[in-house]
Tab-separated table of N, CA and C in Angstrom:
chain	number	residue	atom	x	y	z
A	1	UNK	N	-10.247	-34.245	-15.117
A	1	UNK	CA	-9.051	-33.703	-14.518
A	1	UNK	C	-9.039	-34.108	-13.047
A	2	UNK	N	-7.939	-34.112	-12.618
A	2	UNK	CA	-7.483	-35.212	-11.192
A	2	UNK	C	-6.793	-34.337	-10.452
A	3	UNK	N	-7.210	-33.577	-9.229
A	3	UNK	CA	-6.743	-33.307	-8.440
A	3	UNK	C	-5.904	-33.909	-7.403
A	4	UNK	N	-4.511	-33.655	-7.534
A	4	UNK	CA	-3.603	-34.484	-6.463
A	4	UNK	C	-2.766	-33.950	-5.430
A	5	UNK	N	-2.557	-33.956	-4.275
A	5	UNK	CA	-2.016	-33.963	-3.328
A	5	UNK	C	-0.626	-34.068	-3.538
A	6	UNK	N	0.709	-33.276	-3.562
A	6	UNK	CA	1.786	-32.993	-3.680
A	6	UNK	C	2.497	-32.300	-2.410
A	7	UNK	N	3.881	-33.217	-2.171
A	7	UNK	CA	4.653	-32.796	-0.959
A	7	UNK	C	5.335	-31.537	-1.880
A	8	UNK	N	5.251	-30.193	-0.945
A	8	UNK	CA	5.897	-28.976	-2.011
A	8	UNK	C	7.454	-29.235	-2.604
A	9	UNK	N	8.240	-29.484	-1.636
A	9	UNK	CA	9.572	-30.004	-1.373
A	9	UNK	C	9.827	-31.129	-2.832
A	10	UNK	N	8.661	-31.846	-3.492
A	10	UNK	CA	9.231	-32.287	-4.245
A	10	UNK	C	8.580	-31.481	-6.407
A	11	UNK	N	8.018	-30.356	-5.448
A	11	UNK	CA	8.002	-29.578	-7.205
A	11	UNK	C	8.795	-29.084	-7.273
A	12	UNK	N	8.985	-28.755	-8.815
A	12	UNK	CA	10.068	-27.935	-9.351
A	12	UNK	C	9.675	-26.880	-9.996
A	13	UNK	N	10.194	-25.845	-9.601
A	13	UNK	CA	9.810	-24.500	-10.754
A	13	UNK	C	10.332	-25.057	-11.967
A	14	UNK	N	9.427	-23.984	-12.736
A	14	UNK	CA	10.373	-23.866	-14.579
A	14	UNK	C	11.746	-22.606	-14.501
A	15	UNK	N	12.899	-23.139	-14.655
A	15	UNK	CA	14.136	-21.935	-14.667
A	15	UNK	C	13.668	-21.037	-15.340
A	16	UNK	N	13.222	-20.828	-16.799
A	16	UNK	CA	12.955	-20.270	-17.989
A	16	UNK	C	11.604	-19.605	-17.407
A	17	UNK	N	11.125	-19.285	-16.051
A	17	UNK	CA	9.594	-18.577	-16.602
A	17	UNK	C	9.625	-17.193	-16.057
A	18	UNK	N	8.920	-16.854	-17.508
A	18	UNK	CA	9.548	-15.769	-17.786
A	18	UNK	C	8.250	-14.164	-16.948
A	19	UNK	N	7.489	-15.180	-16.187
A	19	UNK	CA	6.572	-14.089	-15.425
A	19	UNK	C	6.807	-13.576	-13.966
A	20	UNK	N	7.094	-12.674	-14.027
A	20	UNK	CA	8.216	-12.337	-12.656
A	20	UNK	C	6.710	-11.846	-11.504
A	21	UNK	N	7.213	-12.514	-10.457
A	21	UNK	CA	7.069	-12.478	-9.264
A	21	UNK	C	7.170	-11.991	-7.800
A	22	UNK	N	7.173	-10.161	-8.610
A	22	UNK	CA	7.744	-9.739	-6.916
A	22	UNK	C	7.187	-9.976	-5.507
A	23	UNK	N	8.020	-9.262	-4.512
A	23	UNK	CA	7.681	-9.895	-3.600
A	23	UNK	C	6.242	-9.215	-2.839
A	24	UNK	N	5.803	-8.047	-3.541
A	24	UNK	CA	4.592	-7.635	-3.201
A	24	UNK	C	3.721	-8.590	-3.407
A	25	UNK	N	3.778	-9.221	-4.590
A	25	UNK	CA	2.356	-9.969	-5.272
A	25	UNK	C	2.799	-11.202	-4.796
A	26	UNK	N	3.606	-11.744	-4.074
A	26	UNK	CA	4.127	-13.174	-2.945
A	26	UNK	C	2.816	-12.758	-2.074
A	27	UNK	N	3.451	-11.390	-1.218
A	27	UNK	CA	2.294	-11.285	-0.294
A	27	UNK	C	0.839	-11.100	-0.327
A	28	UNK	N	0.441	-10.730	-1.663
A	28	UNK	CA	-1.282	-10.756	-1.853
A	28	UNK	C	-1.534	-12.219	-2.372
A	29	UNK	N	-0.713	-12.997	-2.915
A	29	UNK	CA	-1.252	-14.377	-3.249
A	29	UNK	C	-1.065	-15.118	-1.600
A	30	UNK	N	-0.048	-14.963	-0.689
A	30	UNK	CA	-0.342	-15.512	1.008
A	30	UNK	C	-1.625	-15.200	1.281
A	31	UNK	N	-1.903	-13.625	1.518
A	31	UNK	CA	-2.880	-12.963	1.864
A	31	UNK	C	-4.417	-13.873	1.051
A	32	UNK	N	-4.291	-14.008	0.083
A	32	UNK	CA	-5.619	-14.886	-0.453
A	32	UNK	C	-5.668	-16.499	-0.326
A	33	UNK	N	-4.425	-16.708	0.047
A	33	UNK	CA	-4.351	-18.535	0.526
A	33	UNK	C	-4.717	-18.904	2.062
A	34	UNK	N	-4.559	-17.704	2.508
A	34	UNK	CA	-4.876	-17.514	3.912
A	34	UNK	C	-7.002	-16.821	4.255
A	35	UNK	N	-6.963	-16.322	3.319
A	35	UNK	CA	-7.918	-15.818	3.504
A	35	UNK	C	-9.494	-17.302	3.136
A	36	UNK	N	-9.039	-16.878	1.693
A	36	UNK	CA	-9.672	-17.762	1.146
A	36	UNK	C	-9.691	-19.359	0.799
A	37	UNK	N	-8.653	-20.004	0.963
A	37	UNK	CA	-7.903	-21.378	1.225
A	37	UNK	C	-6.868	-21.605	-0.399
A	38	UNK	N	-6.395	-22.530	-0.637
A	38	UNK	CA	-5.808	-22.812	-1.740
A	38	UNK	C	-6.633	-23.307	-2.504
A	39	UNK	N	-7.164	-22.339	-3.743
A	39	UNK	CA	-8.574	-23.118	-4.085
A	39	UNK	C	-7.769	-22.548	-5.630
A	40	UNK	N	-6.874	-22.700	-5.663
A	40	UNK	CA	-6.602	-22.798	-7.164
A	40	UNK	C	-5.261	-23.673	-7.314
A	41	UNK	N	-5.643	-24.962	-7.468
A	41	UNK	CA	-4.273	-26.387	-8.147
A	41	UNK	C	-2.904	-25.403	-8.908
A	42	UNK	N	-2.061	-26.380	-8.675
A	42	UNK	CA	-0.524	-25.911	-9.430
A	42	UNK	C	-0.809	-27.194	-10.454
A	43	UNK	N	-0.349	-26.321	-11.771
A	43	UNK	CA	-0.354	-27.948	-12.653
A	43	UNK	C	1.185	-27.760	-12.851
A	44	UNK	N	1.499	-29.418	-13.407
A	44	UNK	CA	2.498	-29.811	-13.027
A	44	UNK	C	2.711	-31.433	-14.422
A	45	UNK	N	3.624	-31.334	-14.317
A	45	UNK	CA	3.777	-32.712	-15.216
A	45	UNK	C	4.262	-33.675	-14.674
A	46	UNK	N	4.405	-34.594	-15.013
A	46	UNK	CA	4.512	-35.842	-14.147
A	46	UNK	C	5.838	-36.374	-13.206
A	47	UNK	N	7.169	-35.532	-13.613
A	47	UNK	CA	7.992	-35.218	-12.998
A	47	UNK	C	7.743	-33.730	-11.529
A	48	UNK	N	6.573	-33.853	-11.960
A	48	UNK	CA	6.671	-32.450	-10.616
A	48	UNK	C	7.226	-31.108	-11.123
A	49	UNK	N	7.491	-31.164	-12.447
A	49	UNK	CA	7.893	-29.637	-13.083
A	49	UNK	C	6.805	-28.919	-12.987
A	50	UNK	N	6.969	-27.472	-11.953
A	50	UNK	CA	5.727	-26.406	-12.094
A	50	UNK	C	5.504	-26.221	-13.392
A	51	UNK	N	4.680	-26.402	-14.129
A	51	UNK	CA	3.818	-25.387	-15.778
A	51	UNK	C	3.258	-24.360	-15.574
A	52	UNK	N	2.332	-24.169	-14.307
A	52	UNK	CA	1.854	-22.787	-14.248
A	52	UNK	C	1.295	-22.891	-12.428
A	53	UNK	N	1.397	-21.830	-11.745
A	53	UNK	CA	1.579	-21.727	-10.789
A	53	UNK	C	3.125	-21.444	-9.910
A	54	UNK	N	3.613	-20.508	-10.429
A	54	UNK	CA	4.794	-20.368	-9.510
A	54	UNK	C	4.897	-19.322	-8.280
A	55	UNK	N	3.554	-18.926	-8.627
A	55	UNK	CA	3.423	-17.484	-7.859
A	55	UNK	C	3.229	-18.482	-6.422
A	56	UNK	N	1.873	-19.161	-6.898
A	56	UNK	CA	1.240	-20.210	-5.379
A	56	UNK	C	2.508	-20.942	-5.031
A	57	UNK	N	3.292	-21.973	-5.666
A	57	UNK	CA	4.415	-22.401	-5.156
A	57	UNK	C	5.004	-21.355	-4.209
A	58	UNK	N	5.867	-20.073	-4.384
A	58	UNK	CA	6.231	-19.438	-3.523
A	58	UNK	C	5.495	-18.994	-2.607
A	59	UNK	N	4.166	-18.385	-2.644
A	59	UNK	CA	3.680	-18.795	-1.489
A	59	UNK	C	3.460	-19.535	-0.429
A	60	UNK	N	3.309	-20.693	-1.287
A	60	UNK	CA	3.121	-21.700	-0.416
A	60	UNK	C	4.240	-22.180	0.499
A	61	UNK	N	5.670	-21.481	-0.150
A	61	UNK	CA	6.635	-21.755	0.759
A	61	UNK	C	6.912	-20.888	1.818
A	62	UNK	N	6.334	-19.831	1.999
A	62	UNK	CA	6.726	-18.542	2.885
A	62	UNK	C	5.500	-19.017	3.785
A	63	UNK	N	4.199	-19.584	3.365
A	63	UNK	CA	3.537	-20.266	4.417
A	63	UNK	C	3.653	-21.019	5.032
A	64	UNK	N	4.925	-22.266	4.586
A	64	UNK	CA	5.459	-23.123	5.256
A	64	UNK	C	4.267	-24.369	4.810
A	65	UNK	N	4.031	-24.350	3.691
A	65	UNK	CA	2.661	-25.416	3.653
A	65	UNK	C	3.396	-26.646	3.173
A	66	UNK	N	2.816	-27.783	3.424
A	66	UNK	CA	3.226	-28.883	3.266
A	66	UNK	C	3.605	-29.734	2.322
A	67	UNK	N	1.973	-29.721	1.772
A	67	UNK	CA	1.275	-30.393	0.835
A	67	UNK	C	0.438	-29.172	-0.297
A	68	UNK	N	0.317	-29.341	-1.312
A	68	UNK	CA	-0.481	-28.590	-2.617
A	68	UNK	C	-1.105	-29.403	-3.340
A	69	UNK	N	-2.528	-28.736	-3.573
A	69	UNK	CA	-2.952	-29.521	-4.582
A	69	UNK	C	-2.723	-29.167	-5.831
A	70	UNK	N	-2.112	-30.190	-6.665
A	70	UNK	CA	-2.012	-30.060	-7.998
A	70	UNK	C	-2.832	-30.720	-9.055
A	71	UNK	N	-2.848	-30.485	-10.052
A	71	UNK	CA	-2.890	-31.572	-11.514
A	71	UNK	C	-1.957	-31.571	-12.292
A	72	UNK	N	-1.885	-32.838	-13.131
A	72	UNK	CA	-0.706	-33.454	-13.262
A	72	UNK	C	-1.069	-33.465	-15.086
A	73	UNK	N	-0.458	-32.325	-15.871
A	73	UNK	CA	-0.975	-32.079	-17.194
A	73	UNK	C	-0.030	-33.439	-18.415
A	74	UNK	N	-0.456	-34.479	-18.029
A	74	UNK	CA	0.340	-35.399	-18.737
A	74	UNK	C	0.188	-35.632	-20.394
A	75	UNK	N	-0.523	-34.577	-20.760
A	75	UNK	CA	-0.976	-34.778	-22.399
A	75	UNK	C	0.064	-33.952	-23.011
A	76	UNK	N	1.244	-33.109	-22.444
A	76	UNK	CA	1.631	-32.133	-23.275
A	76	UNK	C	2.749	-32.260	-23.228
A	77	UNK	N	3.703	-32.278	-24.945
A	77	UNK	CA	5.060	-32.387	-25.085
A	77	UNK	C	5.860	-32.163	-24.433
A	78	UNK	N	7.281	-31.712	-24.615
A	78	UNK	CA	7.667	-30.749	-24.045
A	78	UNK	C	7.689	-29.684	-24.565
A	79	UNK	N	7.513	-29.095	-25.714
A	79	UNK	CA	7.278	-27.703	-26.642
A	79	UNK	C	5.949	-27.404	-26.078
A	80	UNK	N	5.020	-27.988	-25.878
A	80	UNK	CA	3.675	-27.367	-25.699
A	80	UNK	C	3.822	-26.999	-24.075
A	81	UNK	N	4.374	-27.835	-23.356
A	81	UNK	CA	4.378	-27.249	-22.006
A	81	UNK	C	5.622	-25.859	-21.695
A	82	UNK	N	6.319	-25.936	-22.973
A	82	UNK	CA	6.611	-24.053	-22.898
A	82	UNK	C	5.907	-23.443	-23.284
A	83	UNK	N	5.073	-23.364	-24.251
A	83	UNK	CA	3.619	-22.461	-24.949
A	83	UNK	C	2.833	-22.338	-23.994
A	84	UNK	N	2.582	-23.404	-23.080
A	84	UNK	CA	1.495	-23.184	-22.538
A	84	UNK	C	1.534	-22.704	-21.066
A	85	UNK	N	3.164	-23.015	-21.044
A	85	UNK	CA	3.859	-21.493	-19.525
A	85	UNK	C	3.421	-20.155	-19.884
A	86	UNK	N	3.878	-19.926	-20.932
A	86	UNK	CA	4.036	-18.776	-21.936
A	86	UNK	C	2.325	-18.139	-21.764
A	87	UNK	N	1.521	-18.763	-22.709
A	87	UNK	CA	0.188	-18.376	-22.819
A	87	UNK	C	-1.029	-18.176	-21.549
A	88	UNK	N	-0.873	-19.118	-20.631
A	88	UNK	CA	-1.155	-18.977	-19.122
A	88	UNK	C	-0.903	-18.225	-18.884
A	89	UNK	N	-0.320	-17.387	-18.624
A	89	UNK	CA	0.419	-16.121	-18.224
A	89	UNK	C	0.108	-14.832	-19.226
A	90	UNK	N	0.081	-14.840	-19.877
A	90	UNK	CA	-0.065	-13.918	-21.084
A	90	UNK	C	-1.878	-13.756	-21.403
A	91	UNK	N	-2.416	-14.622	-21.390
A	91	UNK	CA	-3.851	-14.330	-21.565
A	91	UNK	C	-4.841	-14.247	-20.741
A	92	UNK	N	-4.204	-14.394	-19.166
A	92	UNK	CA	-4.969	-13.643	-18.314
A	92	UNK	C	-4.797	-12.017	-18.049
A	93	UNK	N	-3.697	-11.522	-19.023
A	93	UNK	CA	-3.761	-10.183	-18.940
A	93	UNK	C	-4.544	-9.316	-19.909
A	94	UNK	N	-4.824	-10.024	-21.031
A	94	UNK	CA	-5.769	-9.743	-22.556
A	94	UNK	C	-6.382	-8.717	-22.400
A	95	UNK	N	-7.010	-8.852	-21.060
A	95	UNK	CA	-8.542	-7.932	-20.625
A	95	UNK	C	-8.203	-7.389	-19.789
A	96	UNK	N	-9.288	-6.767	-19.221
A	96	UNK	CA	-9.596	-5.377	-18.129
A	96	UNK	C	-10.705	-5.689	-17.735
A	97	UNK	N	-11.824	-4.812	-17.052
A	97	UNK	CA	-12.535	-5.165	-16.542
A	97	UNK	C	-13.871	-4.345	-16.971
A	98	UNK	N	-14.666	-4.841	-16.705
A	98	UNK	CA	-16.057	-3.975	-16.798
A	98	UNK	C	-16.103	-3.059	-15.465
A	99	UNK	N	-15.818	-1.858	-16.063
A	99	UNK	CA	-15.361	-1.068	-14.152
A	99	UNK	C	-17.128	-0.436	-13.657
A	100	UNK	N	-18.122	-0.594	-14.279
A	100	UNK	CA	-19.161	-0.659	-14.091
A	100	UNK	C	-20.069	-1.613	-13.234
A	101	UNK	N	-19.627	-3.109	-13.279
A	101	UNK	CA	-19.868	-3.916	-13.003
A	101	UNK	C	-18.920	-4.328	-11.688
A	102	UNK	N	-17.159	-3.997	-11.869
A	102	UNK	CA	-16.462	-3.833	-10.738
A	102	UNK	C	-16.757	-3.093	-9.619
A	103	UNK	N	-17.131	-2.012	-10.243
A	103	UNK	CA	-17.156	-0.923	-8.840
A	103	UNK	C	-19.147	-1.254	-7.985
A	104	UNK	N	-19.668	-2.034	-8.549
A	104	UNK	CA	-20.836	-2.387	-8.190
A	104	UNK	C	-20.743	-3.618	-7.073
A	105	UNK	N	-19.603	-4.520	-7.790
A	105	UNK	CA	-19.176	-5.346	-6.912
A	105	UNK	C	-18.666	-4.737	-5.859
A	106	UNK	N	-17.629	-4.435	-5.757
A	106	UNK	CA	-16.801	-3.534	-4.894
A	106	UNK	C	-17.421	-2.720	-3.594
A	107	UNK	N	-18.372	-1.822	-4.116
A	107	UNK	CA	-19.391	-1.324	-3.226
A	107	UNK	C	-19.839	-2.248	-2.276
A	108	UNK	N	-20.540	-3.350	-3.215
A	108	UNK	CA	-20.993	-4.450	-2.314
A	108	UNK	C	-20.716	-5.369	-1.368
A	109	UNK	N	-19.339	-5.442	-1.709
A	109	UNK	CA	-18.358	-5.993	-0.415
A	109	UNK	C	-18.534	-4.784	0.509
A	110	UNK	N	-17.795	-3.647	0.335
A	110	UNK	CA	-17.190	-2.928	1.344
A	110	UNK	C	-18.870	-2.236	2.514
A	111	UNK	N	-20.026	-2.440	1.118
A	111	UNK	CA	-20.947	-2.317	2.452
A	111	UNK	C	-21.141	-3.318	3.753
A	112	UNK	N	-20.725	-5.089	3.217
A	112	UNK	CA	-20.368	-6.065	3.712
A	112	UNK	C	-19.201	-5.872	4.761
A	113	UNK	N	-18.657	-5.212	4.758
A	113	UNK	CA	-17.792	-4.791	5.860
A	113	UNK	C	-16.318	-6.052	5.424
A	114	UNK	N	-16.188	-6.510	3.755
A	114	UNK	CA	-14.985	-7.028	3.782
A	114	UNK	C	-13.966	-6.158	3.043
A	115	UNK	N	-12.710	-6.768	3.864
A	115	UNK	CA	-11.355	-5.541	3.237
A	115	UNK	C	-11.011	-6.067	1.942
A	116	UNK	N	-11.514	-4.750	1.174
A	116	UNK	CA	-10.758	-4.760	-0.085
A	116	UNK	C	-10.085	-5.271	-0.702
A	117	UNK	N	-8.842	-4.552	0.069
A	117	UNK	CA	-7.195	-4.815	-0.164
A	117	UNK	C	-7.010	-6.793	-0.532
A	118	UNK	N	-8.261	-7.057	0.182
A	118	UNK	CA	-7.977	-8.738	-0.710
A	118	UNK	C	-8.394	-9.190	-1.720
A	119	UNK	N	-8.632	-8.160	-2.668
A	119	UNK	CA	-9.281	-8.640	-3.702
A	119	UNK	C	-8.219	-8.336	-4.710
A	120	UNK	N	-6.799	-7.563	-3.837
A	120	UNK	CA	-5.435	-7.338	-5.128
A	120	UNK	C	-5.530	-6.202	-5.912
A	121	UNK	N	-6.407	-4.949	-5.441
A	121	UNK	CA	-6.408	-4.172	-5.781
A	121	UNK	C	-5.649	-2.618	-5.041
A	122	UNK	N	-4.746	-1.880	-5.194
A	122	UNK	CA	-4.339	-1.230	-4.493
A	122	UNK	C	-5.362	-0.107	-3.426
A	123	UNK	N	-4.699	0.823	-2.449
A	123	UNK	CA	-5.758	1.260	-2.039
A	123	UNK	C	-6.195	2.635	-3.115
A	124	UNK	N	-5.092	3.470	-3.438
A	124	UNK	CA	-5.357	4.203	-4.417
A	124	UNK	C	-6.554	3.300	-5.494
A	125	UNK	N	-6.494	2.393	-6.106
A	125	UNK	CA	-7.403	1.935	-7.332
A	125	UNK	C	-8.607	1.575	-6.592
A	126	UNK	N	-8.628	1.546	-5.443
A	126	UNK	CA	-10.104	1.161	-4.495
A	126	UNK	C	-10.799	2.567	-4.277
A	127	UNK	N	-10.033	3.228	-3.847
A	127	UNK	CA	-10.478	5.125	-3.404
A	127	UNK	C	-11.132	5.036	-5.007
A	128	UNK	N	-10.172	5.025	-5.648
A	128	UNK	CA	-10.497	5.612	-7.468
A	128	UNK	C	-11.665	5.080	-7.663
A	129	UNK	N	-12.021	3.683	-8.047
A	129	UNK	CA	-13.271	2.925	-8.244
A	129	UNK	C	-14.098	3.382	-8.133
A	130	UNK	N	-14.021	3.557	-6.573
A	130	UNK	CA	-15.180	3.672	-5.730
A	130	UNK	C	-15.931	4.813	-5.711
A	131	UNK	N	-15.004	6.077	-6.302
A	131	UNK	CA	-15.507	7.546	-6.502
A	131	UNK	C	-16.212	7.847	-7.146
A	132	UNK	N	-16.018	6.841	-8.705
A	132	UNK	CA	-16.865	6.835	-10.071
A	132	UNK	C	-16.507	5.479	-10.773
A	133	UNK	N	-18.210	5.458	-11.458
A	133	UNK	CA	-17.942	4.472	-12.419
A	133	UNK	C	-17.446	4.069	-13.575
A	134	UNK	N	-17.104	5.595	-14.311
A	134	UNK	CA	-16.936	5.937	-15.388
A	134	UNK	C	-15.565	5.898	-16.121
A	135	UNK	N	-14.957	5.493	-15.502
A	135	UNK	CA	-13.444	5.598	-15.537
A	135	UNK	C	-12.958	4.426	-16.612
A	136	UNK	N	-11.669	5.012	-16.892
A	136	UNK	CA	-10.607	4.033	-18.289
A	136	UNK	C	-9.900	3.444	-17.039
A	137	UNK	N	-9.175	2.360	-17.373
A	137	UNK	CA	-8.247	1.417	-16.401
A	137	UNK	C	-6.961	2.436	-16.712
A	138	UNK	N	-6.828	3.037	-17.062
A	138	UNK	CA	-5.431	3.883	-17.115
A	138	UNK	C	-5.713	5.185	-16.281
A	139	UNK	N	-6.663	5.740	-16.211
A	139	UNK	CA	-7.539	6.554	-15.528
A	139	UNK	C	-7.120	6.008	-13.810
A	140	UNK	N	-7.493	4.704	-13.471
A	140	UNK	CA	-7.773	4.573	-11.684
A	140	UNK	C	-5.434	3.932	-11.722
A	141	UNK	N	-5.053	3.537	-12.474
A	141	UNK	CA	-4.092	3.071	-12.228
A	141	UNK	C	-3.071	4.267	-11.539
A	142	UNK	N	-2.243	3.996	-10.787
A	142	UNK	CA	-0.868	4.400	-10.581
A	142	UNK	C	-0.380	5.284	-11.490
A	143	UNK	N	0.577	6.796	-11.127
A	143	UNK	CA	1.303	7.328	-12.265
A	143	UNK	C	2.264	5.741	-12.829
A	144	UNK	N	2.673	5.389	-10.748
A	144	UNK	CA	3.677	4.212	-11.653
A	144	UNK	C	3.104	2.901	-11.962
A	145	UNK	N	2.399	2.053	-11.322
A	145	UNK	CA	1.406	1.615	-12.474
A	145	UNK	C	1.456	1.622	-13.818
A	146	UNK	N	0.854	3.061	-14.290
A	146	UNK	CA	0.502	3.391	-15.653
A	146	UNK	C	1.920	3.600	-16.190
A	147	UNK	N	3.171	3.872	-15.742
A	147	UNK	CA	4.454	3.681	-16.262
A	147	UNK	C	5.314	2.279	-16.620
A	148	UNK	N	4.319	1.308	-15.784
A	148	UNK	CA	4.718	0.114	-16.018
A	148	UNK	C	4.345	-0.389	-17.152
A	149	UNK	N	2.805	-0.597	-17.396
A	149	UNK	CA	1.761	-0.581	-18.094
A	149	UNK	C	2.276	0.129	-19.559
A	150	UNK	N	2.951	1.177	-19.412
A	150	UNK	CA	3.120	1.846	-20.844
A	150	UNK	C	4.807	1.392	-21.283
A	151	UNK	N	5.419	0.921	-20.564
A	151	UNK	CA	6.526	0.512	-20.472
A	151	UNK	C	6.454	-0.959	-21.082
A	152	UNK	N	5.507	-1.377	-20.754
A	152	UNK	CA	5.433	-2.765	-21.334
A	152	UNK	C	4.004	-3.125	-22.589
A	153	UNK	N	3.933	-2.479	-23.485
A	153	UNK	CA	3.035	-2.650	-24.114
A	153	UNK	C	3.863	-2.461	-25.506
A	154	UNK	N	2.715	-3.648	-26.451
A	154	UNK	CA	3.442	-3.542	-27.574
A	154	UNK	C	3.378	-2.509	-28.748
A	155	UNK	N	4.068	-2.096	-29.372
A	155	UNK	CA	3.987	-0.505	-30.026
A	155	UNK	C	2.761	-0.921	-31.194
A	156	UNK	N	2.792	-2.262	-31.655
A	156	UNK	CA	1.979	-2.382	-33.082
A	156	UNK	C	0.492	-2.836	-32.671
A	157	UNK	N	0.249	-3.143	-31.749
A	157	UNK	CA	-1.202	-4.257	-31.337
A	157	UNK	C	-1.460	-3.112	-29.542
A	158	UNK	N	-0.924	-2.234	-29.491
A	158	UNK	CA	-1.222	-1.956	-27.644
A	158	UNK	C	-1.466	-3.165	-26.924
A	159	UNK	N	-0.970	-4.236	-26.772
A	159	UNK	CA	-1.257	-5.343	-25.922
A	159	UNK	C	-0.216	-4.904	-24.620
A	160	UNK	N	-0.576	-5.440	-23.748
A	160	UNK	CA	0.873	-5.523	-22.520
A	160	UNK	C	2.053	-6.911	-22.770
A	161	UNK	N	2.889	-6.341	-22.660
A	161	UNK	CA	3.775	-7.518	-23.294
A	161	UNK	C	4.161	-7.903	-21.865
């Protein structure tokens, strides 16, 4: 796989994608491009159509950035590069976390003296964590959060849709 150098000005979002982007989570993906550098590629097909990465694209435009690194997914139809908008998106939500292993991490930063809040976790779910280990992810979430969360899950499989 080939990492390439792309003027932003000439990608294109996908019209059709269907993973929405508010403008809170604009500002924690700045907040981690800034922090941590752009260390995760936009792939892209050979016309410059975004496939996955639209969140970093908009970032990258409210940063005013120039250039992005992309890869350029030239093996996939055009049916598979909607599946695979689709599934990108969809199967990084599958899971949860080991909040045992999170809140161990977690600790370990904040004895490190780094802020949280960049790791995309709210401050409520950081207080929560951090209180106990023992906890369900529905447990440290948001009433609204957990209204979103129950709002969007599927009635036959509990998945988040």
């Amino acid at each position: 796989m080939k990492i390439e150098k792309r003027k932003l000005e000439t990608l294109k979002p996908y019209a059709n994608n269907a993973k929405e982007h508010p403008e809170w989570q604009i500002e924690q993906i700045k907040e981690s491009i800034k922090r941590f550098g752009f260390n995760d590629p936009i792939a892209i097909d050979e016309q410059g159509n975004i496939i996955e990465g639209h969140g970093r694209y908009l970032a990258s435009i409210q940063l005013e950035l120039k250039e992005v690194d992309c890869i350029v997914l030239g093996h996939l139809t055009e049916l598979e590069k909607k599946a695979y908008i689709i599934a990108h998106n969809k199967l990084t939500m599958n899971t949860g976390f080991d909040l045992s292993i999170l809140e161990e991490e977690l600790s370990n930063l904040k004895e490190n003296k780094i802020d949280l809040v960049i790791t995309g976790f709210s401050e409520y779910e950081l207080e929560t964590l951090l209180s106990s280990n023992e906890l369900e992810l529905d447990e440290v979430l948001s009433d609204d959060e957990k209204s979103k969360q129950e709002e969007k899950r599927c009635p036959h499989c509990g998945g988040i849709l």
